[in-house]
Amino acid sequence: MTMRIWPGRPYPLGATWDGVGVNFALFSQHASAVDLCLFRDEGDTDESATIRLTERTDQVWHCYLPDARPGQFYGYRVHGPYEPQLGHRFNPAKLLIDPYAKAITGAIKWSSDLFAYKVGETLDDLEPDPDNSAGGVPKSVVIDSAFTWGDDGPLNVPYNRTIIYECHVKGMTMRHPDVPPELRGTYLGLCSAPMLEYFQSLGVTALELLPIHQHVIDRHLAERGLTNYWGYNSIGFFAPDVRYATRGLGNQVDEFKTMVKTLHAAGLEVILDVVYNHTGEGNHLGPTLSMKGIDNAAYYRLEPWDPRFYTDFTGTGNSLNMQHPRTIQLVMDSLRYWVEEMHVDGFRFDLAPVLARELYDVDKLSAFFDIMHQDPTLARVKLIAEPWDVGPGGYQVGNFPVRWTEWNGQYRDAVRKFWRGEPGQVSEMASRLAGSSDIFSRSDRGVYASINFITAHDGYTLRDLVSYEQKHNEANGEDNEDGHNDNLSRNWGVEGETDDAAIVELRHRLMRSFLATLAFSQGVPMLAHGDERARTQWGNNNAYAQDNETTWVNWDLTEKQKELLAYTQKLIALRQAYPVLRRRHFFRGEAVPGSDHKDVTWIRPDGEELTGVDWRSVDAQILGMLIDGAATDEVDERGHAVGGETLLIVMNAGDMPVSFALPALDGPDEGENIWVIMVDTACDELPVVRKGVVAVEAHAVMLLRFGMDRRAPARDEQRREMPSVVEQHTL
């Protein structure tokens, strides 16, 4: 049968099924010709049909095939000059993935055919390679985007109620005994009933998923039997990775949508970790898989002194060219697609400063930020930046504009230094506890701007943070030279796992203290998956290549791990129950309406307010943070202020217990200064305190509430448990 070919339209880009036929549109500014190649099977080397695109509008090559249907495999061959010295790397022997493909068949099959040049030639003598790459390049797939969303819509959880849980789609479920085997490691496994129950019982409100865009497994990893487990090597900005689909090709889009819809129904937002700063095509010696062969000079930043080479702000070999309007369009179209078609609730941008580099420096007034801010679709989603890259001036914590939140690396470092016992950290710790106004207020943002975290996918787990002082990355096959060397960790006497009961108990106390610090800090907490259950990677602080039990969450827990999980659940419940722990605005250090006290007062062990000398003391390792109940800025649905409780947080990072005098406030009973201990990370005994002094154990956090809680039974002096979630949500 002769295939009918109509002119088609230049927009939208990509392959679009309209219920009758498929429109194909591909941007290339510098190409001399474009061939659309159709395939019958995903593994075919030779195309079943090749269609020369004769229509070109505004640098977009396009056609319409009324006989094409969803499920059609396709790719492109793009003609033009092979002149790397001028930035052009066209080679029609290489099949190319559509940058707008909504589905991609799978992993690439490595061979020299994937390279546009003859592998083995010297840099100055590189010539185009004539071998066909179609057998190793994944095919793009036409999809039918129809899906029954029902009444699904954005949850719009306020930042001050958001608890982010960073996790990996596969790693969360691969070892879960109650997830059906056929669902483990998949989108559907992540939204299965056992997982929903777990997330809800933990109390988190948003899942931040490590990259789920289709990505490239680096050749050097594949040849060593390893993989790019984290997925920070995208090749398809619109395509959910097929490796997380239960039934493989053709189902990844619907199964991703089903996951989002199911998580939403359970009250959980979905945030995607997205990698728009580079692609998996690598540097000037990397493979030609997509944009490098479609229009290298338009899509990538090239060195002006020699366009053979790529400007690398990412450490991965290339950087997307955010100076070109079509590249910006690609990123923006992708973001809108994931919001409008896939219903996600936000994004975490990997190496975000790369996207804001105009000529060279990071620019808060860059075109990228301007376009992001005016876009009505993105106005309703969460925007989180990883605010650093490897380029000059790449550390940009605090410099992003309004509407953006940021991973607060200074929070991470301050908390780690404080709890490993470094001297002179009290002042820094206070700033981080209070929401880091010194970092974020100058950009006219509120407390929400600080995404607080202690650990993340990159680096030690929480358990390893208190168990190792040296990285142990031998399994990565890089002679333990990869990963960070300065982890601000402490092993507390033994490197790695130990049977020493005293060290084990101390490490668990410190994990409880870390988690309590995270829960009680102003800002938005982010918990790395498995930290609540003392997950270990056995000292590997760069487990990006480990798709195995090193990175998969272990659901078989010891008693101490079960205790830590229960403790985390209670900490999160307390944060949600007490509005003063999750304010929307920064503290002012001034008296608030309805109280004679400051909104926040910093207390030393004798119960008095810290002075300038105290702040400068290098020996101080204990800190009290008194938050007045009137300092709550919570409002109900009608905008009325919600009352709060006065709380005291005490932290002792020293090696010895400290007697801490509780501030004398006007109590509910005449002549009594009543404080209720709600958390003590060193002890399970949680009595009512009437004597005005508490013993704060070494390496411990204590949370106290002033007066008998109006929501709790009066005179409950023997209370040993934290308030239940139900009890606390009477606010």
PDB file of N, CA and C in Angstrom, residues 7-82:
ATOM      1  N   PRO A   7       1.120  17.632   3.851  1.00  0.00           N
ATOM      2  CA  PRO A   7       2.101  18.630   4.323  1.00  0.00           C
ATOM      3  C   PRO A   7       2.223  18.709   5.841  1.00  0.00           C
ATOM      4  N   GLY A   8       1.122  18.604   6.551  1.00  0.00           N
ATOM      5  CA  GLY A   8       1.194  18.691   8.001  1.00  0.00           C
ATOM      6  C   GLY A   8       1.432  20.101   8.511  1.00  0.00           C
ATOM      7  N   ARG A   9       1.765  20.203   9.807  1.00  0.00           N
ATOM      8  CA  ARG A   9       1.895  21.491  10.480  1.00  0.00           C
ATOM      9  C   ARG A   9       3.224  21.558  11.232  1.00  0.00           C
ATOM     10  N   PRO A  10       3.755  22.754  11.406  1.00  0.00           N
ATOM     11  CA  PRO A  10       5.020  22.886  12.154  1.00  0.00           C
ATOM     12  C   PRO A  10       4.838  22.842  13.664  1.00  0.00           C
ATOM     13  N   TYR A  11       3.604  22.843  14.112  1.00  0.00           N
ATOM     14  CA  TYR A  11       3.343  22.824  15.550  1.00  0.00           C
ATOM     15  C   TYR A  11       2.122  21.953  15.815  1.00  0.00           C
ATOM     16  N   PRO A  12       2.135  21.150  16.883  1.00  0.00           N
ATOM     17  CA  PRO A  12       3.204  21.023  17.882  1.00  0.00           C
ATOM     18  C   PRO A  12       4.361  20.179  17.377  1.00  0.00           C
ATOM     19  N   LEU A  13       5.520  20.410  17.971  1.00  0.00           N
ATOM     20  CA  LEU A  13       6.680  19.598  17.651  1.00  0.00           C
ATOM     21  C   LEU A  13       6.478  18.174  18.182  1.00  0.00           C
ATOM     22  N   GLY A  14       7.149  17.228  17.539  1.00  0.00           N
ATOM     23  CA  GLY A  14       7.005  15.839  17.928  1.00  0.00           C
ATOM     24  C   GLY A  14       6.031  15.109  17.031  1.00  0.00           C
ATOM     25  N   ALA A  15       5.591  13.939  17.480  1.00  0.00           N
ATOM     26  CA  ALA A  15       4.615  13.122  16.759  1.00  0.00           C
ATOM     27  C   ALA A  15       3.289  13.201  17.495  1.00  0.00           C
ATOM     28  N   THR A  16       2.249  13.724  16.829  1.00  0.00           N
ATOM     29  CA  THR A  16       0.977  13.997  17.498  1.00  0.00           C
ATOM     30  C   THR A  16      -0.153  13.259  16.798  1.00  0.00           C
ATOM     31  N   TRP A  17      -0.755  12.319  17.499  1.00  0.00           N
ATOM     32  CA  TRP A  17      -1.923  11.574  17.022  1.00  0.00           C
ATOM     33  C   TRP A  17      -3.172  12.394  17.309  1.00  0.00           C
ATOM     34  N   ASP A  18      -3.983  12.654  16.272  1.00  0.00           N
ATOM     35  CA  ASP A  18      -5.184  13.476  16.448  1.00  0.00           C
ATOM     36  C   ASP A  18      -6.470  12.677  16.313  1.00  0.00           C
ATOM     37  N   GLY A  19      -6.354  11.364  16.324  1.00  0.00           N
ATOM     38  CA  GLY A  19      -7.532  10.512  16.173  1.00  0.00           C
ATOM     39  C   GLY A  19      -7.772  10.067  14.751  1.00  0.00           C
ATOM     40  N   VAL A  20      -7.077  10.690  13.811  1.00  0.00           N
ATOM     41  CA  VAL A  20      -7.222  10.345  12.394  1.00  0.00           C
ATOM     42  C   VAL A  20      -5.878   9.909  11.813  1.00  0.00           C
ATOM     43  N   GLY A  21      -4.856  10.692  12.080  1.00  0.00           N
ATOM     44  CA  GLY A  21      -3.512  10.421  11.596  1.00  0.00           C
ATOM     45  C   GLY A  21      -2.499  11.022  12.538  1.00  0.00           C
ATOM     46  N   VAL A  22      -1.245  11.092  12.087  1.00  0.00           N
ATOM     47  CA  VAL A  22      -0.162  11.567  12.945  1.00  0.00           C
ATOM     48  C   VAL A  22       0.590  12.690  12.247  1.00  0.00           C
ATOM     49  N   ASN A  23       0.778  13.786  12.963  1.00  0.00           N
ATOM     50  CA  ASN A  23       1.589  14.897  12.473  1.00  0.00           C
ATOM     51  C   ASN A  23       2.993  14.771  13.052  1.00  0.00           C
ATOM     52  N   PHE A  24       3.997  14.884  12.191  1.00  0.00           N
ATOM     53  CA  PHE A  24       5.394  14.832  12.603  1.00  0.00           C
ATOM     54  C   PHE A  24       6.034  16.195  12.363  1.00  0.00           C
ATOM     55  N   ALA A  25       6.746  16.711  13.375  1.00  0.00           N
ATOM     56  CA  ALA A  25       7.400  18.016  13.236  1.00  0.00           C
ATOM     57  C   ALA A  25       8.717  17.988  13.992  1.00  0.00           C
ATOM     58  N   LEU A  26       9.792  18.409  13.326  1.00  0.00           N
ATOM     59  CA  LEU A  26      11.126  18.376  13.902  1.00  0.00           C
ATOM     60  C   LEU A  26      11.844  19.683  13.604  1.00  0.00           C
ATOM     61  N   PHE A  27      12.362  20.339  14.637  1.00  0.00           N
ATOM     62  CA  PHE A  27      13.152  21.558  14.435  1.00  0.00           C
ATOM     63  C   PHE A  27      14.586  21.206  14.069  1.00  0.00           C
ATOM     64  N   SER A  28      15.112  21.868  13.038  1.00  0.00           N
ATOM     65  CA  SER A  28      16.545  21.868  12.748  1.00  0.00           C
ATOM     66  C   SER A  28      16.850  23.102  11.919  1.00  0.00           C
ATOM     67  N   GLN A  29      17.633  23.963  12.495  1.00  0.00           N
ATOM     68  CA  GLN A  29      17.969  25.231  11.841  1.00  0.00           C
ATOM     69  C   GLN A  29      18.991  25.040  10.730  1.00  0.00           C
ATOM     70  N   HIS A  30      19.946  24.150  10.914  1.00  0.00           N
ATOM     71  CA  HIS A  30      21.082  24.065  10.008  1.00  0.00           C
ATOM     72  C   HIS A  30      21.050  22.850   9.088  1.00  0.00           C
ATOM     73  N   ALA A  31      20.041  21.988   9.185  1.00  0.00           N
ATOM     74  CA  ALA A  31      19.976  20.802   8.333  1.00  0.00           C
ATOM     75  C   ALA A  31      19.704  21.184   6.883  1.00  0.00           C
ATOM     76  N   SER A  32      20.206  20.349   5.985  1.00  0.00           N
ATOM     77  CA  SER A  32      19.905  20.532   4.564  1.00  0.00           C
ATOM     78  C   SER A  32      18.753  19.652   4.123  1.00  0.00           C
ATOM     79  N   ALA A  33      18.469  18.572   4.845  1.00  0.00           N
ATOM     80  CA  ALA A  33      17.351  17.684   4.545  1.00  0.00           C
ATOM     81  C   ALA A  33      17.069  16.825   5.768  1.00  0.00           C
ATOM     82  N   VAL A  34      15.815  16.343   5.865  1.00  0.00           N
ATOM     83  CA  VAL A  34      15.408  15.495   6.986  1.00  0.00           C
ATOM     84  C   VAL A  34      14.598  14.325   6.451  1.00  0.00           C
ATOM     85  N   ASP A  35      14.936  13.114   6.909  1.00  0.00           N
ATOM     86  CA  ASP A  35      14.194  11.913   6.562  1.00  0.00           C
ATOM     87  C   ASP A  35      13.480  11.382   7.798  1.00  0.00           C
ATOM     88  N   LEU A  36      12.179  11.150   7.671  1.00  0.00           N
ATOM     89  CA  LEU A  36      11.409  10.468   8.699  1.00  0.00           C
ATOM     90  C   LEU A  36      11.454   8.973   8.389  1.00  0.00           C
ATOM     91  N   CYS A  37      11.914   8.173   9.355  1.00  0.00           N
ATOM     92  CA  CYS A  37      12.089   6.737   9.141  1.00  0.00           C
ATOM     93  C   CYS A  37      11.082   5.968  10.001  1.00  0.00           C
ATOM     94  N   LEU A  38      10.322   5.095   9.365  1.00  0.00           N
ATOM     95  CA  LEU A  38       9.331   4.287  10.058  1.00  0.00           C
ATOM     96  C   LEU A  38       9.821   2.849  10.173  1.00  0.00           C
ATOM     97  N   PHE A  39       9.526   2.218  11.329  1.00  0.00           N
ATOM     98  CA  PHE A  39       9.979   0.857  11.589  1.00  0.00           C
ATOM     99  C   PHE A  39       8.799   0.003  12.036  1.00  0.00           C
ATOM    100  N   ARG A  40       8.868  -1.301  11.665  1.00  0.00           N
ATOM    101  CA  ARG A  40       7.815  -2.230  12.073  1.00  0.00           C
ATOM    102  C   ARG A  40       8.053  -2.769  13.483  1.00  0.00           C
ATOM    103  N   ASP A  41       9.316  -2.851  13.883  1.00  0.00           N
ATOM    104  CA  ASP A  41       9.649  -3.433  15.177  1.00  0.00           C
ATOM    105  C   ASP A  41      10.721  -2.594  15.851  1.00  0.00           C
ATOM    106  N   GLU A  42      10.729  -2.635  17.177  1.00  0.00           N
ATOM    107  CA  GLU A  42      11.666  -1.794  17.914  1.00  0.00           C
ATOM    108  C   GLU A  42      13.117  -2.163  17.674  1.00  0.00           C
ATOM    109  N   GLY A  43      13.407  -3.428  17.303  1.00  0.00           N
ATOM    110  CA  GLY A  43      14.775  -3.843  17.099  1.00  0.00           C
ATOM    111  C   GLY A  43      15.243  -3.809  15.658  1.00  0.00           C
ATOM    112  N   ASP A  44      14.407  -3.336  14.754  1.00  0.00           N
ATOM    113  CA  ASP A  44      14.761  -3.337  13.336  1.00  0.00           C
ATOM    114  C   ASP A  44      15.962  -2.446  13.056  1.00  0.00           C
ATOM    115  N   THR A  45      16.798  -2.921  12.151  1.00  0.00           N
ATOM    116  CA  THR A  45      17.923  -2.132  11.684  1.00  0.00           C
ATOM    117  C   THR A  45      17.549  -1.308  10.456  1.00  0.00           C
ATOM    118  N   ASP A  46      16.700  -1.865   9.623  1.00  0.00           N
ATOM    119  CA  ASP A  46      16.292  -1.179   8.390  1.00  0.00           C
ATOM    120  C   ASP A  46      14.859  -0.703   8.520  1.00  0.00           C
ATOM    121  N   GLU A  47      14.610   0.519   8.081  1.00  0.00           N
ATOM    122  CA  GLU A  47      13.284   1.088   8.155  1.00  0.00           C
ATOM    123  C   GLU A  47      12.356   0.481   7.107  1.00  0.00           C
ATOM    124  N   SER A  48      11.077   0.425   7.450  1.00  0.00           N
ATOM    125  CA  SER A  48      10.086  -0.066   6.491  1.00  0.00           C
ATOM    126  C   SER A  48       9.696   1.013   5.501  1.00  0.00           C
ATOM    127  N   ALA A  49       9.905   2.256   5.869  1.00  0.00           N
ATOM    128  CA  ALA A  49       9.611   3.373   4.963  1.00  0.00           C
ATOM    129  C   ALA A  49      10.476   4.560   5.351  1.00  0.00           C
ATOM    130  N   THR A  50      10.940   5.280   4.349  1.00  0.00           N
ATOM    131  CA  THR A  50      11.700   6.511   4.561  1.00  0.00           C
ATOM    132  C   THR A  50      11.009   7.636   3.827  1.00  0.00           C
ATOM    133  N   ILE A  51      10.684   8.682   4.534  1.00  0.00           N
ATOM    134  CA  ILE A  51       9.924   9.796   3.966  1.00  0.00           C
ATOM    135  C   ILE A  51      10.768  11.055   4.048  1.00  0.00           C
ATOM    136  N   ARG A  52      11.110  11.602   2.910  1.00  0.00           N
ATOM    137  CA  ARG A  52      11.841  12.873   2.876  1.00  0.00           C
ATOM    138  C   ARG A  52      10.853  14.010   3.172  1.00  0.00           C
ATOM    139  N   LEU A  53      11.154  14.773   4.213  1.00  0.00           N
ATOM    140  CA  LEU A  53      10.277  15.879   4.583  1.00  0.00           C
ATOM    141  C   LEU A  53      10.585  17.076   3.689  1.00  0.00           C
ATOM    142  N   THR A  54       9.604  17.462   2.905  1.00  0.00           N
ATOM    143  CA  THR A  54       9.806  18.569   1.965  1.00  0.00           C
ATOM    144  C   THR A  54       9.236  19.883   2.478  1.00  0.00           C
ATOM    145  N   GLU A  55       8.414  19.791   3.520  1.00  0.00           N
ATOM    146  CA  GLU A  55       7.822  20.997   4.090  1.00  0.00           C
ATOM    147  C   GLU A  55       8.715  21.523   5.215  1.00  0.00           C
ATOM    148  N   ARG A  56       9.048  22.811   5.158  1.00  0.00           N
ATOM    149  CA  ARG A  56       9.862  23.436   6.197  1.00  0.00           C
ATOM    150  C   ARG A  56       9.309  24.816   6.487  1.00  0.00           C
ATOM    151  N   THR A  57       8.855  25.012   7.721  1.00  0.00           N
ATOM    152  CA  THR A  57       8.257  26.279   8.133  1.00  0.00           C
ATOM    153  C   THR A  57       8.948  26.759   9.395  1.00  0.00           C
ATOM    154  N   ASP A  58       9.519  27.937   9.360  1.00  0.00           N
ATOM    155  CA  ASP A  58      10.184  28.515  10.529  1.00  0.00           C
ATOM    156  C   ASP A  58      11.207  27.543  11.129  1.00  0.00           C
ATOM    157  N   GLN A  59      11.985  26.923  10.247  1.00  0.00           N
ATOM    158  CA  GLN A  59      13.054  25.998  10.618  1.00  0.00           C
ATOM    159  C   GLN A  59      12.526  24.687  11.202  1.00  0.00           C
ATOM    160  N   VAL A  60      11.244  24.406  11.005  1.00  0.00           N
ATOM    161  CA  VAL A  60      10.639  23.153  11.439  1.00  0.00           C
ATOM    162  C   VAL A  60      10.263  22.333  10.206  1.00  0.00           C
ATOM    163  N   TRP A  61      10.734  21.091  10.179  1.00  0.00           N
ATOM    164  CA  TRP A  61      10.449  20.162   9.095  1.00  0.00           C
ATOM    165  C   TRP A  61       9.241  19.319   9.505  1.00  0.00           C
ATOM    166  N   HIS A  62       8.266  19.173   8.606  1.00  0.00           N
ATOM    167  CA  HIS A  62       7.020  18.546   9.045  1.00  0.00           C
ATOM    168  C   HIS A  62       6.295  17.822   7.930  1.00  0.00           C
ATOM    169  N   CYS A  63       5.427  16.885   8.327  1.00  0.00           N
ATOM    170  CA  CYS A  63       4.513  16.187   7.424  1.00  0.00           C
ATOM    171  C   CYS A  63       3.388  15.593   8.254  1.00  0.00           C
ATOM    172  N   TYR A  64       2.349  15.139   7.573  1.00  0.00           N
ATOM    173  CA  TYR A  64       1.204  14.489   8.219  1.00  0.00           C
ATOM    174  C   TYR A  64       0.962  13.164   7.514  1.00  0.00           C
ATOM    175  N   LEU A  65       0.870  12.086   8.294  1.00  0.00           N
ATOM    176  CA  LEU A  65       0.623  10.762   7.731  1.00  0.00           C
ATOM    177  C   LEU A  65      -0.754  10.286   8.175  1.00  0.00           C
ATOM    178  N   PRO A  66      -1.750  10.380   7.312  1.00  0.00           N
ATOM    179  CA  PRO A  66      -3.109   9.972   7.709  1.00  0.00           C
ATOM    180  C   PRO A  66      -3.248   8.477   7.946  1.00  0.00           C
ATOM    181  N   ASP A  67      -2.269   7.690   7.512  1.00  0.00           N
ATOM    182  CA  ASP A  67      -2.349   6.240   7.692  1.00  0.00           C
ATOM    183  C   ASP A  67      -1.532   5.744   8.892  1.00  0.00           C
ATOM    184  N   ALA A  68      -0.817   6.630   9.570  1.00  0.00           N
ATOM    185  CA  ALA A  68      -0.038   6.237  10.746  1.00  0.00           C
ATOM    186  C   ALA A  68      -0.945   6.136  11.972  1.00  0.00           C
ATOM    187  N   ARG A  69      -0.555   5.316  12.918  1.00  0.00           N
ATOM    188  CA  ARG A  69      -1.365   5.064  14.104  1.00  0.00           C
ATOM    189  C   ARG A  69      -0.479   5.044  15.360  1.00  0.00           C
ATOM    190  N   PRO A  70      -1.096   5.186  16.548  1.00  0.00           N
ATOM    191  CA  PRO A  70      -0.332   5.014  17.785  1.00  0.00           C
ATOM    192  C   PRO A  70       0.346   3.646  17.810  1.00  0.00           C
ATOM    193  N   GLY A  71       1.536   3.609  18.358  1.00  0.00           N
ATOM    194  CA  GLY A  71       2.326   2.390  18.359  1.00  0.00           C
ATOM    195  C   GLY A  71       3.354   2.354  17.245  1.00  0.00           C
ATOM    196  N   GLN A  72       3.303   3.326  16.332  1.00  0.00           N
ATOM    197  CA  GLN A  72       4.263   3.382  15.230  1.00  0.00           C
ATOM    198  C   GLN A  72       5.654   3.716  15.753  1.00  0.00           C
ATOM    199  N   PHE A  73       6.643   2.905  15.376  1.00  0.00           N
ATOM    200  CA  PHE A  73       8.036   3.194  15.708  1.00  0.00           C
ATOM    201  C   PHE A  73       8.620   4.113  14.638  1.00  0.00           C
ATOM    202  N   TYR A  74       9.425   5.083  15.095  1.00  0.00           N
ATOM    203  CA  TYR A  74      10.005   6.007  14.121  1.00  0.00           C
ATOM    204  C   TYR A  74      11.303   6.608  14.653  1.00  0.00           C
ATOM    205  N   GLY A  75      12.014   7.260  13.768  1.00  0.00           N
ATOM    206  CA  GLY A  75      13.220   8.004  14.095  1.00  0.00           C
ATOM    207  C   GLY A  75      13.530   8.927  12.931  1.00  0.00           C
ATOM    208  N   TYR A  76      14.613   9.679  13.044  1.00  0.00           N
ATOM    209  CA  TYR A  76      14.982  10.634  11.993  1.00  0.00           C
ATOM    210  C   TYR A  76      16.423  10.403  11.557  1.00  0.00           C
ATOM    211  N   ARG A  77      16.663  10.692  10.278  1.00  0.00           N
ATOM    212  CA  ARG A  77      18.015  10.839   9.755  1.00  0.00           C
ATOM    213  C   ARG A  77      18.111  12.256   9.204  1.00  0.00           C
ATOM    214  N   VAL A  78      19.093  12.990   9.680  1.00  0.00           N
ATOM    215  CA  VAL A  78      19.182  14.409   9.347  1.00  0.00           C
ATOM    216  C   VAL A  78      20.462  14.659   8.550  1.00  0.00           C
ATOM    217  N   HIS A  79      20.292  15.309   7.396  1.00  0.00           N
ATOM    218  CA  HIS A  79      21.401  15.602   6.493  1.00  0.00           C
ATOM    219  C   HIS A  79      21.931  17.009   6.737  1.00  0.00           C
ATOM    220  N   GLY A  80      23.209  17.164   6.510  1.00  0.00           N
ATOM    221  CA  GLY A  80      23.847  18.469   6.647  1.00  0.00           C
ATOM    222  C   GLY A  80      25.339  18.287   6.715  1.00  0.00           C
ATOM    223  N   PRO A  81      26.078  19.365   6.929  1.00  0.00           N
ATOM    224  CA  PRO A  81      27.544  19.263   6.938  1.00  0.00           C
ATOM    225  C   PRO A  81      28.067  18.576   8.185  1.00  0.00           C
ATOM    226  N   TYR A  82      29.081  17.732   8.011  1.00  0.00           N
ATOM    227  CA  TYR A  82      29.822  17.197   9.151  1.00  0.00           C
ATOM    228  C   TYR A  82      31.075  18.048   9.285  1.00  0.00           C
TER     229      TYR A  82
END
